[in-house]
CSV table of C-alpha atoms and ligand atoms in Angstrom, one decimal:
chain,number,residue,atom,x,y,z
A,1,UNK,CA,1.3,-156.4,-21.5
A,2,UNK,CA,1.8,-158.0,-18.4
A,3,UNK,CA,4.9,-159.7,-19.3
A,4,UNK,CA,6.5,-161.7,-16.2
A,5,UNK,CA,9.7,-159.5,-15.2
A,6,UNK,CA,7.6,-156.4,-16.8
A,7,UNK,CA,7.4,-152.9,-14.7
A,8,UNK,CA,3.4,-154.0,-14.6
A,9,UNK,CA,4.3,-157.0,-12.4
A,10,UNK,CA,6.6,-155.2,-10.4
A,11,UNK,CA,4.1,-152.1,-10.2
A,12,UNK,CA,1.7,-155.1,-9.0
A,13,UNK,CA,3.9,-156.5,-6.5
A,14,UNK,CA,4.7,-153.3,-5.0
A,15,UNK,CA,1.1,-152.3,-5.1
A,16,UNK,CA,0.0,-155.3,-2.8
A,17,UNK,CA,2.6,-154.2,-0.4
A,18,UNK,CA,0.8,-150.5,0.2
A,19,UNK,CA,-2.7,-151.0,-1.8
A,20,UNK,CA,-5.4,-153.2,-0.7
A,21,UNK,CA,-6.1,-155.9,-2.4
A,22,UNK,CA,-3.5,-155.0,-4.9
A,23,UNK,CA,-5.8,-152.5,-6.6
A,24,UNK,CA,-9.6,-152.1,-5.3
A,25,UNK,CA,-12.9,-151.6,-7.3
A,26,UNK,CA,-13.7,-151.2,-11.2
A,27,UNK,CA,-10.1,-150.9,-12.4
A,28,UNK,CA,-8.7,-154.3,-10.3
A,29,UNK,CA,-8.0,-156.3,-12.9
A,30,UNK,CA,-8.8,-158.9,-10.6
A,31,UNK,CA,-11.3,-160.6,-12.5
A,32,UNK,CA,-9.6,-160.3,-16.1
A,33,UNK,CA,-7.5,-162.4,-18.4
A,34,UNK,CA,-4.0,-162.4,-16.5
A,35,UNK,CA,-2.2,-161.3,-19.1
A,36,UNK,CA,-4.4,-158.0,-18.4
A,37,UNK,CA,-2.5,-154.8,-17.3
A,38,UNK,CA,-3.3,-153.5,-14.8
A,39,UNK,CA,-1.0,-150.2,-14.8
A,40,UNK,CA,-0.6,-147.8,-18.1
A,41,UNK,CA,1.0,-144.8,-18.5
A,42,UNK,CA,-0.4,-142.6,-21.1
A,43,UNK,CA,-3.6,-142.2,-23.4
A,44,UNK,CA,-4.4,-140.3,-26.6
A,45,UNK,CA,-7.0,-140.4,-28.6
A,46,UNK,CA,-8.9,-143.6,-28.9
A,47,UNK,CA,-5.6,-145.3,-27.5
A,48,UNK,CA,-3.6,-146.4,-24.5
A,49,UNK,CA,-0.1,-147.3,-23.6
A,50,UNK,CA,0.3,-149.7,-20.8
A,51,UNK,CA,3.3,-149.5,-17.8
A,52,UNK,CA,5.2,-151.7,-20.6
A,53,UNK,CA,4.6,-149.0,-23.2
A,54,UNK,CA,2.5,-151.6,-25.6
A,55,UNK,CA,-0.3,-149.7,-27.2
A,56,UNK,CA,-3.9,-150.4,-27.3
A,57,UNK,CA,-6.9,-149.7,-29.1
A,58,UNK,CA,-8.8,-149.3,-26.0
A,59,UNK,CA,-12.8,-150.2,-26.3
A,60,UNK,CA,-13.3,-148.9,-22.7
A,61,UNK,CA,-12.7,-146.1,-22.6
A,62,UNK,CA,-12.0,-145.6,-18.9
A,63,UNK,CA,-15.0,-147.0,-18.7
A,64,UNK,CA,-16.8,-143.9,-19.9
A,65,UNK,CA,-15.3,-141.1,-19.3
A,66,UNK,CA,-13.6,-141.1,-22.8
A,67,UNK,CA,-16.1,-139.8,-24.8
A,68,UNK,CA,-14.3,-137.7,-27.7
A,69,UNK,CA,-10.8,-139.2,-27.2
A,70,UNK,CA,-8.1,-139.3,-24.7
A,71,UNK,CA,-5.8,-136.1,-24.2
A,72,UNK,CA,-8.4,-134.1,-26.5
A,73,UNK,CA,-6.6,-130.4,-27.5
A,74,UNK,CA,-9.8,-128.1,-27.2
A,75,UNK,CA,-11.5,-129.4,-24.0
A,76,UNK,CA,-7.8,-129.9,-22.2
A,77,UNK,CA,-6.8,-126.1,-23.3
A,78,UNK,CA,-9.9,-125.4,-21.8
A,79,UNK,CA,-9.1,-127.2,-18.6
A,80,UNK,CA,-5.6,-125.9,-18.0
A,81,UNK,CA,-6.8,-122.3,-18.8
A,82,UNK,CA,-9.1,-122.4,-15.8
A,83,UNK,CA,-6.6,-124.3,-14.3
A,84,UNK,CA,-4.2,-121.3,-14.0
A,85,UNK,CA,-6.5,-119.1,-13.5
A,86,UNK,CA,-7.9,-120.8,-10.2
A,87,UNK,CA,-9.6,-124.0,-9.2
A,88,UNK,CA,-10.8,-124.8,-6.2
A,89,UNK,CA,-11.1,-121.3,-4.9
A,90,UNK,CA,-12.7,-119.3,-1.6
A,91,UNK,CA,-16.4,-119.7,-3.9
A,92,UNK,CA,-17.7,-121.2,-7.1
A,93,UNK,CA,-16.6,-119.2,-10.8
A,94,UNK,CA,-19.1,-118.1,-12.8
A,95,UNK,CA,-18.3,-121.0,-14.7
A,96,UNK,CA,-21.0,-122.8,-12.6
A,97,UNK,CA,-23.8,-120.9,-13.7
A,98,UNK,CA,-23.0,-121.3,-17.2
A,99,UNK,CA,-22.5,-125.5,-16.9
A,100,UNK,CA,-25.8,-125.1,-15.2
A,101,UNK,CA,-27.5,-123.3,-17.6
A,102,UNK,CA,-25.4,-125.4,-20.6
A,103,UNK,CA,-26.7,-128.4,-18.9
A,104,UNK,CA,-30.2,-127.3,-18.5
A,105,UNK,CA,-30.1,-126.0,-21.7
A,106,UNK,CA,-29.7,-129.7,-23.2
A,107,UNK,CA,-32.0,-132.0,-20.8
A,108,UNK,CA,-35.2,-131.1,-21.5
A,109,UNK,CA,-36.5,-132.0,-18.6
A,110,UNK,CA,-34.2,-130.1,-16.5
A,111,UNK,CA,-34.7,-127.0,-14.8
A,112,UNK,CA,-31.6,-127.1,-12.5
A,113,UNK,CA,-28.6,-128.6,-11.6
A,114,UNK,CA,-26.0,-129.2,-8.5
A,115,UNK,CA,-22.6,-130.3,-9.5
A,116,UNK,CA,-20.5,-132.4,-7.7
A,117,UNK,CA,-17.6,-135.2,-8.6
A,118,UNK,CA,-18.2,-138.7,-9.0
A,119,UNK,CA,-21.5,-140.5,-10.4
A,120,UNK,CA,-22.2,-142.0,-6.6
A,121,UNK,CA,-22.2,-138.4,-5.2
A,122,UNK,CA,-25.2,-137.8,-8.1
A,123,UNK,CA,-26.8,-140.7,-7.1
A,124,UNK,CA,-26.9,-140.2,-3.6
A,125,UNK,CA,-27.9,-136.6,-3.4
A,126,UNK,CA,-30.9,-137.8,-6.4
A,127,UNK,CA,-32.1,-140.1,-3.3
A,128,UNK,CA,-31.8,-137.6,-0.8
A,129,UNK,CA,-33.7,-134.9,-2.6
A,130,UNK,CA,-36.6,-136.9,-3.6
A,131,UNK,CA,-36.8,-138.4,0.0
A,132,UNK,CA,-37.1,-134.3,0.7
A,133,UNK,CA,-39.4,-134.0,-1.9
A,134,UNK,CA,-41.8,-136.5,-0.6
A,135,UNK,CA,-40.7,-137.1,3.0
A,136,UNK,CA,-40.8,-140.8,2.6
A,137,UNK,CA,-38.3,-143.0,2.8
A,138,UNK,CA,-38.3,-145.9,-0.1
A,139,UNK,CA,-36.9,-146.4,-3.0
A,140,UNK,CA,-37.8,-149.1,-6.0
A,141,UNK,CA,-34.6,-149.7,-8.3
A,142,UNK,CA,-33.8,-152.7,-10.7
A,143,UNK,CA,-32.3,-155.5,-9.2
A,144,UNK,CA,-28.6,-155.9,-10.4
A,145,UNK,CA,-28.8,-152.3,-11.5
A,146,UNK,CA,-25.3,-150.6,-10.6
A,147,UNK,CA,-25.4,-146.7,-9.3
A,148,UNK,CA,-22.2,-146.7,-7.2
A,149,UNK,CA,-20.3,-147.9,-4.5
A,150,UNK,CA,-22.3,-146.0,-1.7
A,151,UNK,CA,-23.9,-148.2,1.1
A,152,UNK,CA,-27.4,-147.6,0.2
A,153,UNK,CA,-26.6,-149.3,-3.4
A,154,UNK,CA,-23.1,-151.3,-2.7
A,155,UNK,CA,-23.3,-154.4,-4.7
A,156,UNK,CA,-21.8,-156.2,-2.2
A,157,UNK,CA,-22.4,-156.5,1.3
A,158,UNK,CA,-18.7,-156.2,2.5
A,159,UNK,CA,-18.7,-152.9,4.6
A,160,UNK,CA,-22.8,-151.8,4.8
A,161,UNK,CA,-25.6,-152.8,7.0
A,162,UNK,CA,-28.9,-154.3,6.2
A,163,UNK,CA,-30.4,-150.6,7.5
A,164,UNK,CA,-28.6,-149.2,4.5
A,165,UNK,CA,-30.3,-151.3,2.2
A,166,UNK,CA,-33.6,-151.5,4.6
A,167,UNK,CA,-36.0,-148.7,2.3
A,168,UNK,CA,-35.4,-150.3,-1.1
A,169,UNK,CA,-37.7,-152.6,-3.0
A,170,UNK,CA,-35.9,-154.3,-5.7
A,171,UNK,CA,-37.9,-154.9,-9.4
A,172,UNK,CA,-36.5,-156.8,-12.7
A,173,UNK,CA,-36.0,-154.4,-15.2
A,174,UNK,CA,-38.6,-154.1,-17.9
A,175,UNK,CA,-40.7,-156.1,-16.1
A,176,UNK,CA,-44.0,-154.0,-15.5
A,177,UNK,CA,-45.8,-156.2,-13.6
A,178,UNK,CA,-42.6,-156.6,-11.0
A,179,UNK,CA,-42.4,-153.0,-10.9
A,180,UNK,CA,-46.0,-152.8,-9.9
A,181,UNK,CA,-45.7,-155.1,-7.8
A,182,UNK,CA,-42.8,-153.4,-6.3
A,183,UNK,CA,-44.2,-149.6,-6.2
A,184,UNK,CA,-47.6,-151.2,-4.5
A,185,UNK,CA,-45.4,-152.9,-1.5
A,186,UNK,CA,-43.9,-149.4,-0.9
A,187,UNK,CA,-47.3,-148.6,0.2
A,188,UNK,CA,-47.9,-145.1,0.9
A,189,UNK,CA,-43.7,-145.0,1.1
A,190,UNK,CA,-42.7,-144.5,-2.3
A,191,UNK,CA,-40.0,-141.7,-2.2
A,192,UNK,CA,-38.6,-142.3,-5.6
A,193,UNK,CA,-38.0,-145.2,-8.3
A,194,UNK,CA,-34.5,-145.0,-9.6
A,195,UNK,CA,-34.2,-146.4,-13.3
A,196,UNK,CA,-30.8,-147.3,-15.4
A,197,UNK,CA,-31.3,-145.9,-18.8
A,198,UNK,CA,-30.8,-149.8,-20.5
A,199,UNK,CA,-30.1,-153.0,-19.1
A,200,UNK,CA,-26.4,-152.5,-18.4
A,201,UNK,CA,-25.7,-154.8,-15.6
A,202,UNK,CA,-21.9,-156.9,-15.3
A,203,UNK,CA,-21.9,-160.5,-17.0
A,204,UNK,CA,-25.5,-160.4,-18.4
A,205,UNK,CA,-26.9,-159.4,-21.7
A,206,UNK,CA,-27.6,-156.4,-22.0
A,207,UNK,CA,-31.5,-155.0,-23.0
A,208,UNK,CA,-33.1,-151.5,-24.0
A,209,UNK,CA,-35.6,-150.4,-22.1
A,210,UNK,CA,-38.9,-151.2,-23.1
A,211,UNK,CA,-41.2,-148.1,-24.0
A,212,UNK,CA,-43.8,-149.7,-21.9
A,213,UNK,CA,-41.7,-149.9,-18.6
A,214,UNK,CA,-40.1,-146.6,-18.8
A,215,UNK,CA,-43.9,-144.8,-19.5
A,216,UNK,CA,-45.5,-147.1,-16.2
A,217,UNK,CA,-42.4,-146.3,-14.1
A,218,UNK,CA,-43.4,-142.5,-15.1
A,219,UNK,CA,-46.9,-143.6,-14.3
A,220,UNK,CA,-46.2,-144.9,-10.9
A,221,UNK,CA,-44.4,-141.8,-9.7
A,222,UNK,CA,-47.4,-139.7,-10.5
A,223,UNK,CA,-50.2,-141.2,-9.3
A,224,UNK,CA,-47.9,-142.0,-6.0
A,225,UNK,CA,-46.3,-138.4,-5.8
A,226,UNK,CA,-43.0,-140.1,-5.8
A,227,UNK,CA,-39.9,-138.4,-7.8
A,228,UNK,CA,-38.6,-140.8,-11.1
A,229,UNK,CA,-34.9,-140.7,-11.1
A,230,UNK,CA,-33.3,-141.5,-14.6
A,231,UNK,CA,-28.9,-142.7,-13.9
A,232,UNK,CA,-27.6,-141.8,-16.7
A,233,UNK,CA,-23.8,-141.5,-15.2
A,234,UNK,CA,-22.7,-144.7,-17.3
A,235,UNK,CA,-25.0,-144.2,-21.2
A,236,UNK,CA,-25.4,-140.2,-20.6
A,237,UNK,CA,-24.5,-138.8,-23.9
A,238,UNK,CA,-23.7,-142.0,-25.8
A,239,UNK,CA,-27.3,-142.8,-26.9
A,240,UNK,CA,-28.7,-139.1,-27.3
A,241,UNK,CA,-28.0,-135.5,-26.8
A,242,UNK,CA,-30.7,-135.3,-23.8
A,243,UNK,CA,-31.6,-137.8,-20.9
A,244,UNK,CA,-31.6,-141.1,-22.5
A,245,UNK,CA,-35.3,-141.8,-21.9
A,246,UNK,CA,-35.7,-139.2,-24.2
A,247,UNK,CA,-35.6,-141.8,-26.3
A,248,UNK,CA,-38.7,-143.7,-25.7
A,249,UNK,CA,-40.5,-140.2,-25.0
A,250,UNK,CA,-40.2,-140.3,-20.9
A,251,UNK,CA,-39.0,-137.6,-18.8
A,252,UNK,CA,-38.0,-138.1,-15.6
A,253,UNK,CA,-37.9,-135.7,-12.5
A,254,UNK,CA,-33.9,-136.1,-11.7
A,255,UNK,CA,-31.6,-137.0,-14.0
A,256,UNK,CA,-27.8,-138.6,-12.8
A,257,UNK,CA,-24.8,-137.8,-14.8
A,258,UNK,CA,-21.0,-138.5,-13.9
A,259,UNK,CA,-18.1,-140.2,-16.6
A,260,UNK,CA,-17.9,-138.3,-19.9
A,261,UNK,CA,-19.5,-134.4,-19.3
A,262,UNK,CA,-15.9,-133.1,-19.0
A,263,UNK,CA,-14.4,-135.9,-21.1
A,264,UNK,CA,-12.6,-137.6,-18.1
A,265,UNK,CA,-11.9,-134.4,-15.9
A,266,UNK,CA,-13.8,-134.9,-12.7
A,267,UNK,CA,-17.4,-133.5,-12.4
A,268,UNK,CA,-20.8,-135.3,-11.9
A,269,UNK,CA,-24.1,-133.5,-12.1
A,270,UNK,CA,-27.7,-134.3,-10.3
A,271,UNK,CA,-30.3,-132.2,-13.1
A,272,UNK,CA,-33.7,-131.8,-11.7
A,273,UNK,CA,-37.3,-130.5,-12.9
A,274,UNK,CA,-38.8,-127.5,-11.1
A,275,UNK,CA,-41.2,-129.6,-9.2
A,276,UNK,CA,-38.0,-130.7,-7.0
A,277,UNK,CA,-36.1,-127.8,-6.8
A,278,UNK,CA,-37.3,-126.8,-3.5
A,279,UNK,CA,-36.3,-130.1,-2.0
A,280,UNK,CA,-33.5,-129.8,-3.8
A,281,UNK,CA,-32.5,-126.7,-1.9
A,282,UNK,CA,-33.1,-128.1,1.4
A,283,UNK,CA,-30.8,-130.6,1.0
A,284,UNK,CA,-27.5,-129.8,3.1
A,285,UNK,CA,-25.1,-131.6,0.3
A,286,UNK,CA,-21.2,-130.6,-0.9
A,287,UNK,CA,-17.9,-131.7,-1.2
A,288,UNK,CA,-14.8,-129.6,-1.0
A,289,UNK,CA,-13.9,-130.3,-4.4
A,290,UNK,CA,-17.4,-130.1,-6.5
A,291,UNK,CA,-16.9,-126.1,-6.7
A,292,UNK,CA,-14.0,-126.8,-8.7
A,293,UNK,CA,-13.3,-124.5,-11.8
A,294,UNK,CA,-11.3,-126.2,-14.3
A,295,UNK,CA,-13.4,-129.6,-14.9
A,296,UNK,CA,-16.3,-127.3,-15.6
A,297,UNK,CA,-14.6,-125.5,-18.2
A,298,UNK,CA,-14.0,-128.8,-19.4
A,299,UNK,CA,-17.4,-130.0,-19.3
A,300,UNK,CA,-18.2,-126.6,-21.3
A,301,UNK,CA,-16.1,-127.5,-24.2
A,302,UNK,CA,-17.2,-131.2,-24.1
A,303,UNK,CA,-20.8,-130.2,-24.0
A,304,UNK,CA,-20.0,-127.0,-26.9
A,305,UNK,CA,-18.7,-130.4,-28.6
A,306,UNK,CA,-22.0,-132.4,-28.6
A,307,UNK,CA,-24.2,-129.8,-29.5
A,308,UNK,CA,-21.9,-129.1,-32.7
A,309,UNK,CA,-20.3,-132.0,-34.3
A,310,UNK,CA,-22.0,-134.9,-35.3
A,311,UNK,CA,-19.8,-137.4,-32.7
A,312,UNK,CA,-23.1,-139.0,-32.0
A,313,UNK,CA,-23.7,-140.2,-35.2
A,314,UNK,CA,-20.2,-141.1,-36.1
A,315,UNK,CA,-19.9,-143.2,-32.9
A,316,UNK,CA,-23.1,-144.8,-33.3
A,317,UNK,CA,-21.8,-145.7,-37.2
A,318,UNK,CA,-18.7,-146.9,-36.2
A,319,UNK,CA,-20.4,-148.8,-33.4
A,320,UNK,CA,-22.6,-150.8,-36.2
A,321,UNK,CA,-19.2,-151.3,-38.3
A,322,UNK,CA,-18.2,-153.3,-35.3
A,323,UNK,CA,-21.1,-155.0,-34.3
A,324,UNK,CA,-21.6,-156.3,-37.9
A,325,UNK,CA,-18.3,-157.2,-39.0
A,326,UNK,CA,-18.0,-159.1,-34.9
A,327,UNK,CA,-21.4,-160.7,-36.0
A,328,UNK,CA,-20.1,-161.9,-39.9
A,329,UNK,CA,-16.7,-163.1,-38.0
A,330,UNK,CA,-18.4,-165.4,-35.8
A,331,UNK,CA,-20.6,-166.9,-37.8
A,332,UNK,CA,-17.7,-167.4,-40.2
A,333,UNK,CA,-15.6,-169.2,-37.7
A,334,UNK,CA,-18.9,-171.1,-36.1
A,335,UNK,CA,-19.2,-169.4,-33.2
A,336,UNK,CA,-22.4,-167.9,-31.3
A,337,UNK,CA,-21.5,-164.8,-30.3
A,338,UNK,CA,-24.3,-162.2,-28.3
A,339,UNK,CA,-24.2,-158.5,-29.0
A,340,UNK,CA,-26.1,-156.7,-26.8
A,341,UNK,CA,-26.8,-153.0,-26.0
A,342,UNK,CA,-27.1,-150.2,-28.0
A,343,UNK,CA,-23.7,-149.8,-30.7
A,344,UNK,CA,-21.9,-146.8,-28.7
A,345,UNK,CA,-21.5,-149.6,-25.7
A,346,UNK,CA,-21.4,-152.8,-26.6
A,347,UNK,CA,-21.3,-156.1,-24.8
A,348,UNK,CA,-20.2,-159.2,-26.4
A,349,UNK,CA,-21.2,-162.6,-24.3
A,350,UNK,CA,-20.7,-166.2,-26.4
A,351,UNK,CA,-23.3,-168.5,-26.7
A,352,UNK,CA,-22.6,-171.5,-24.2
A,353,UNK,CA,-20.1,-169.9,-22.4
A,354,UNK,CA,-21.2,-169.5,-18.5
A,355,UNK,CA,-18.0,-169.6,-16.6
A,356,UNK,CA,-16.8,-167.1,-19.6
A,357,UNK,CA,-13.5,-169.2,-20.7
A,358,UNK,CA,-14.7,-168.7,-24.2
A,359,UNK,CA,-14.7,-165.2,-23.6
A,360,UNK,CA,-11.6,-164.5,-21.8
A,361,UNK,CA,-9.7,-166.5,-24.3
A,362,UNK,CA,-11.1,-164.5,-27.3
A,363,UNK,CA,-10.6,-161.3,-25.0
A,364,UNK,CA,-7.1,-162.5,-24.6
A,365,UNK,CA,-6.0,-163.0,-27.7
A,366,UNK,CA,-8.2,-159.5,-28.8
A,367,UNK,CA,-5.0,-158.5,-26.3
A,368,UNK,CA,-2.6,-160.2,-27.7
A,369,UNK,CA,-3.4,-157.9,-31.2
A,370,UNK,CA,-3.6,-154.5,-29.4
A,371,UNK,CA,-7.1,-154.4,-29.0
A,372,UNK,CA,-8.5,-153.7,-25.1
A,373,UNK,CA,-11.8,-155.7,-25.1
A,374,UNK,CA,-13.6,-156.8,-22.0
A,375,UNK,CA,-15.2,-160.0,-21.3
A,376,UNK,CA,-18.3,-159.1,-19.3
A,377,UNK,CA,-18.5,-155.6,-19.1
A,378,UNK,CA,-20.3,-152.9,-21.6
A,379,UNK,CA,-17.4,-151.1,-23.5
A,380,UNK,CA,-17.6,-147.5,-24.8
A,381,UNK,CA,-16.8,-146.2,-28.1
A,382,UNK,CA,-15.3,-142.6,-28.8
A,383,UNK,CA,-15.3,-140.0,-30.9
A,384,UNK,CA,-12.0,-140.4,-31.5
A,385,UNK,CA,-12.3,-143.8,-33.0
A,386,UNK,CA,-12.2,-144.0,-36.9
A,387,UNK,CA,-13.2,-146.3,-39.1
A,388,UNK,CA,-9.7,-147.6,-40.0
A,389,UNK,CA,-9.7,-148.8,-36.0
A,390,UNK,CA,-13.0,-150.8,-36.5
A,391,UNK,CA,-11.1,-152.2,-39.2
A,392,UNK,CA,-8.8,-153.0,-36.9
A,393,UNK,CA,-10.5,-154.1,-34.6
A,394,UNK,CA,-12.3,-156.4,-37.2
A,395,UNK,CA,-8.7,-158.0,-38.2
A,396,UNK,CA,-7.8,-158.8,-34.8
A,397,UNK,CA,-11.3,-160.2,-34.2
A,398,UNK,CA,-10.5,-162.6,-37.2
A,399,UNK,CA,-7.1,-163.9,-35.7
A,400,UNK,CA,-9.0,-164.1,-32.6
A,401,UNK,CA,-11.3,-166.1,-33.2
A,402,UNK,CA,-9.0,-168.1,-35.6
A,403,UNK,CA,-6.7,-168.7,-32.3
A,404,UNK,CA,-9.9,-169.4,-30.2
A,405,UNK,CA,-10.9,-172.5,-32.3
A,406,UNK,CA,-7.3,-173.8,-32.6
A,407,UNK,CA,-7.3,-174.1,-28.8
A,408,UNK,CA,-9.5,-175.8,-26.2
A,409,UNK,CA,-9.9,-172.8,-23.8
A,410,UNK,CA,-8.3,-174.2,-21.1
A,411,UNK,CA,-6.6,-170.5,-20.3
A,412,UNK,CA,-10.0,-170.7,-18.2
A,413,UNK,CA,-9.7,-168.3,-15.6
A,414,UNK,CA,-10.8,-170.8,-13.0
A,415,UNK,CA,-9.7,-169.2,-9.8
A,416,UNK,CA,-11.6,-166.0,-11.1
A,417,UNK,CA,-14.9,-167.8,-12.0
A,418,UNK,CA,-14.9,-169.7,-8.8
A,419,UNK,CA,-14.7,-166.0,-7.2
A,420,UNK,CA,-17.8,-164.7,-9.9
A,421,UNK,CA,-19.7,-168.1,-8.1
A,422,UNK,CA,-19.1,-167.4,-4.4
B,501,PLP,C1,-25.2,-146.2,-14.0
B,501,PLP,C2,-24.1,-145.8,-13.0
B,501,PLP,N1,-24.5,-145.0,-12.0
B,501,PLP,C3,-23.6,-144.6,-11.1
B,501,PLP,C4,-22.3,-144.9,-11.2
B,501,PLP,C5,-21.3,-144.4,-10.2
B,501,PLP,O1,-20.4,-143.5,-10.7
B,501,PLP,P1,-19.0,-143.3,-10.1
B,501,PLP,O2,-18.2,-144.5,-10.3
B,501,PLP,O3,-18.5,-142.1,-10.8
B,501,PLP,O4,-19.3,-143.0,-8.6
B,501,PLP,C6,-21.8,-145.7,-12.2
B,501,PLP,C7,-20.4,-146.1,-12.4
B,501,PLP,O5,-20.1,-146.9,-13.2
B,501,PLP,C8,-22.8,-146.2,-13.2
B,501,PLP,O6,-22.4,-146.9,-14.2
């Protein structure tokens, strides 16, 4: 942990000498406890070693991207046998055609797919084909919702224009009558509506998606010729073995999906029904490195791993070990304590907490018992996980909890929530 005099600090200090800001995006831990690493140096399983070699029971999993365990034998065998075989070649493997077909195979509602690295790329080419598609321009999404750090959906304003942002009408999730009201002001514009799979947005609760929403945004798009985009870069495999709308019977056109599908090697994929794949040829879109071999023999065992072994189940299991025993804990040491989201990625908020002190303490001290737990962000469970790490999980949460009613959390990160305010 990030011990003063420990090689994180001094990775840290060296880091704001050559990095800016120290470390940039997602993985700053900017806006964590301070006694947060921010450098590790190896992973297996569900676990991590930090720069200072303390382990972790890690409950992010890279914030996805882990979905059957760090350093896993089958899929990484699979990697570095492509690997020396070729990579990033003159032309795409074969391999690409199967993933495709793999892939399309899965999604029910997809009839292709393009391939490409990270979850914005996915994104981005999802606009751009349906504004082929349609030959309009706007787009409805979810206010708050996150689908990258490209301009056109940048959370922050830092770095983009207003005419990046210009042809988007923003909604509140599972709120029909905003996303009417959103899909009518696009007039005769509507190119696409883009929809997150849940509620997963930074420092709120998070929600499911309400049958109703998901089958008017589907509505919408028809009568209005528009393409519905389902992101599923961040849920995508954690809530079923299909797009996750499948879940509330709702197929969309395009389908997003980034993080897990090689278990943490680097591919994203755009999937797309038939009724786009025309647009989706006209689109000029690549990247020198989304032909790339090995990831997508990864993604093939990763995706030969979902179809045959029950990790759904057993993550989704472990996931309600966890949110019980969290829920029995609190109540046992008088605290409120909101679990939101579905099991595989929960989000723990307490009751009464805005400026999150209560939460950063308790993440802290979740720390201090080698469990990595965040304080506003969905975390991930893995298929590596067992039920003797819920356990304990569960026995740090007690001693937690037990250290967070012994102390007034004045540990509050106050710097940091001023920051959350401005
Ligand atoms: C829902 C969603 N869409 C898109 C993205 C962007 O993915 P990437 O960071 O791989 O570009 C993310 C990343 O967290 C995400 O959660």
């Amino acid at each position: 942990m990030a011990h003063p005099n420990s090689k994180d600090r001094a990775l840290r200090e060296r880091a704001e000498a050559v990095i800016p800001g120290g470390m940039y995006g997602h993985q700053s831990v900017r806006l964590l406890p301070d006694d947060y690493p921010q450098f590790f140096s190896r992973g297996k399983g569900a676990r991590l070693w930090d720069a200072d070699g303390d382990e972790l029971l890690d409950f992010m999993c890279a914030y996805g991207p882990n979905l059957m365990g760090y350093g896993d034998e089958l899929i990484d065998a699979a990697f570095t046998r492509q690997l020396a075989l070729g990579d990033t070649l003159t032309g795409p493997t074969g391999l690409i055609v199967e993933l495709a077909e793999a892939m399309t195979a899965m999604v029910a509602h997809a009839d292709w797919a393009i391939f490409c690295k990270n979850g914005a790329d996915a994104t981005l080419m999802a606009l751009m084909v349906a504004r082929a598609h349609t030959r309009r321009k706007t787009v409805v999404l979810a206010k708050g919702a996150y689908h990258g750090a490209a301009p056109w959906c940048a959370l922050g304003p830092a770095g983009t224009t207003p005419e990046d942002k210009a042809n988007r009408i923003l909604c509140d999730y599972n709120d029909v009558a905003s996303l009417e009201a959103a899909a009518a002001s696009a007039g005769d514009d509507l190119a696409a509506i883009f929809a997150a799979p849940l509620k997963h947005d930074a420092f709120v609760d998070q929600a499911l998606p309400d049958p109703a929403y998901a089958r008017r945004a589907r509505d919408l798009c028809d009568a209005a010729g528009a393409l519905l985009v389902v992101d599923d870069v961040r849920a995508g495999l954690r809530i079923a073995r299909d797009c996750s709308w499948s879940a509330v019977g709702v197929a969309p056109d395009l389908s997003t999906w980034g993080k897990c599908i090689a278990n943490g090697h680097p591919i994203s994929a755009l999937l797309g029904a038939d009724k786009a794949r025309r647009a989706a040829a006209s689109v000029f879109t690549t990247g020198s490195f989304w032909y790339q071999a090995a990831p997508m023999a990864a993604a093939l065992a990763t995706l030969e791993r979902v179809r045959e072994t029950p990790y759904l189940e057993h993550i989704q299991a472990l996931g309600e070990k966890l949110r019980e025993g969290f829920a029995g804990l609190a109540a046992t040491h008088g605290f409120g304590l909101r679990q939101t989201g579905p099991a595989t990625m929960p989000l723990f908020l307490f009751e009464d907490d805005p400026d999150l002190r209560q939460g950063f303490c308790w993440s802290s001290e979740m720390l201090k018992r080698g469990v990595y737990v965040h304080p506003w962000h969905n975390m991930f469970l893995c298929a590596a996980m067992t039920a003797a790490d819920i356990d304990q999980a569960l026995e740090a949460a007690d001693g937690a909890f037990k250290a967070l009613k012994s102390q007034s959390p004045t540990l509050a990160p106050v710097e940091k929530m001023r920051f959350l305010a401005a």
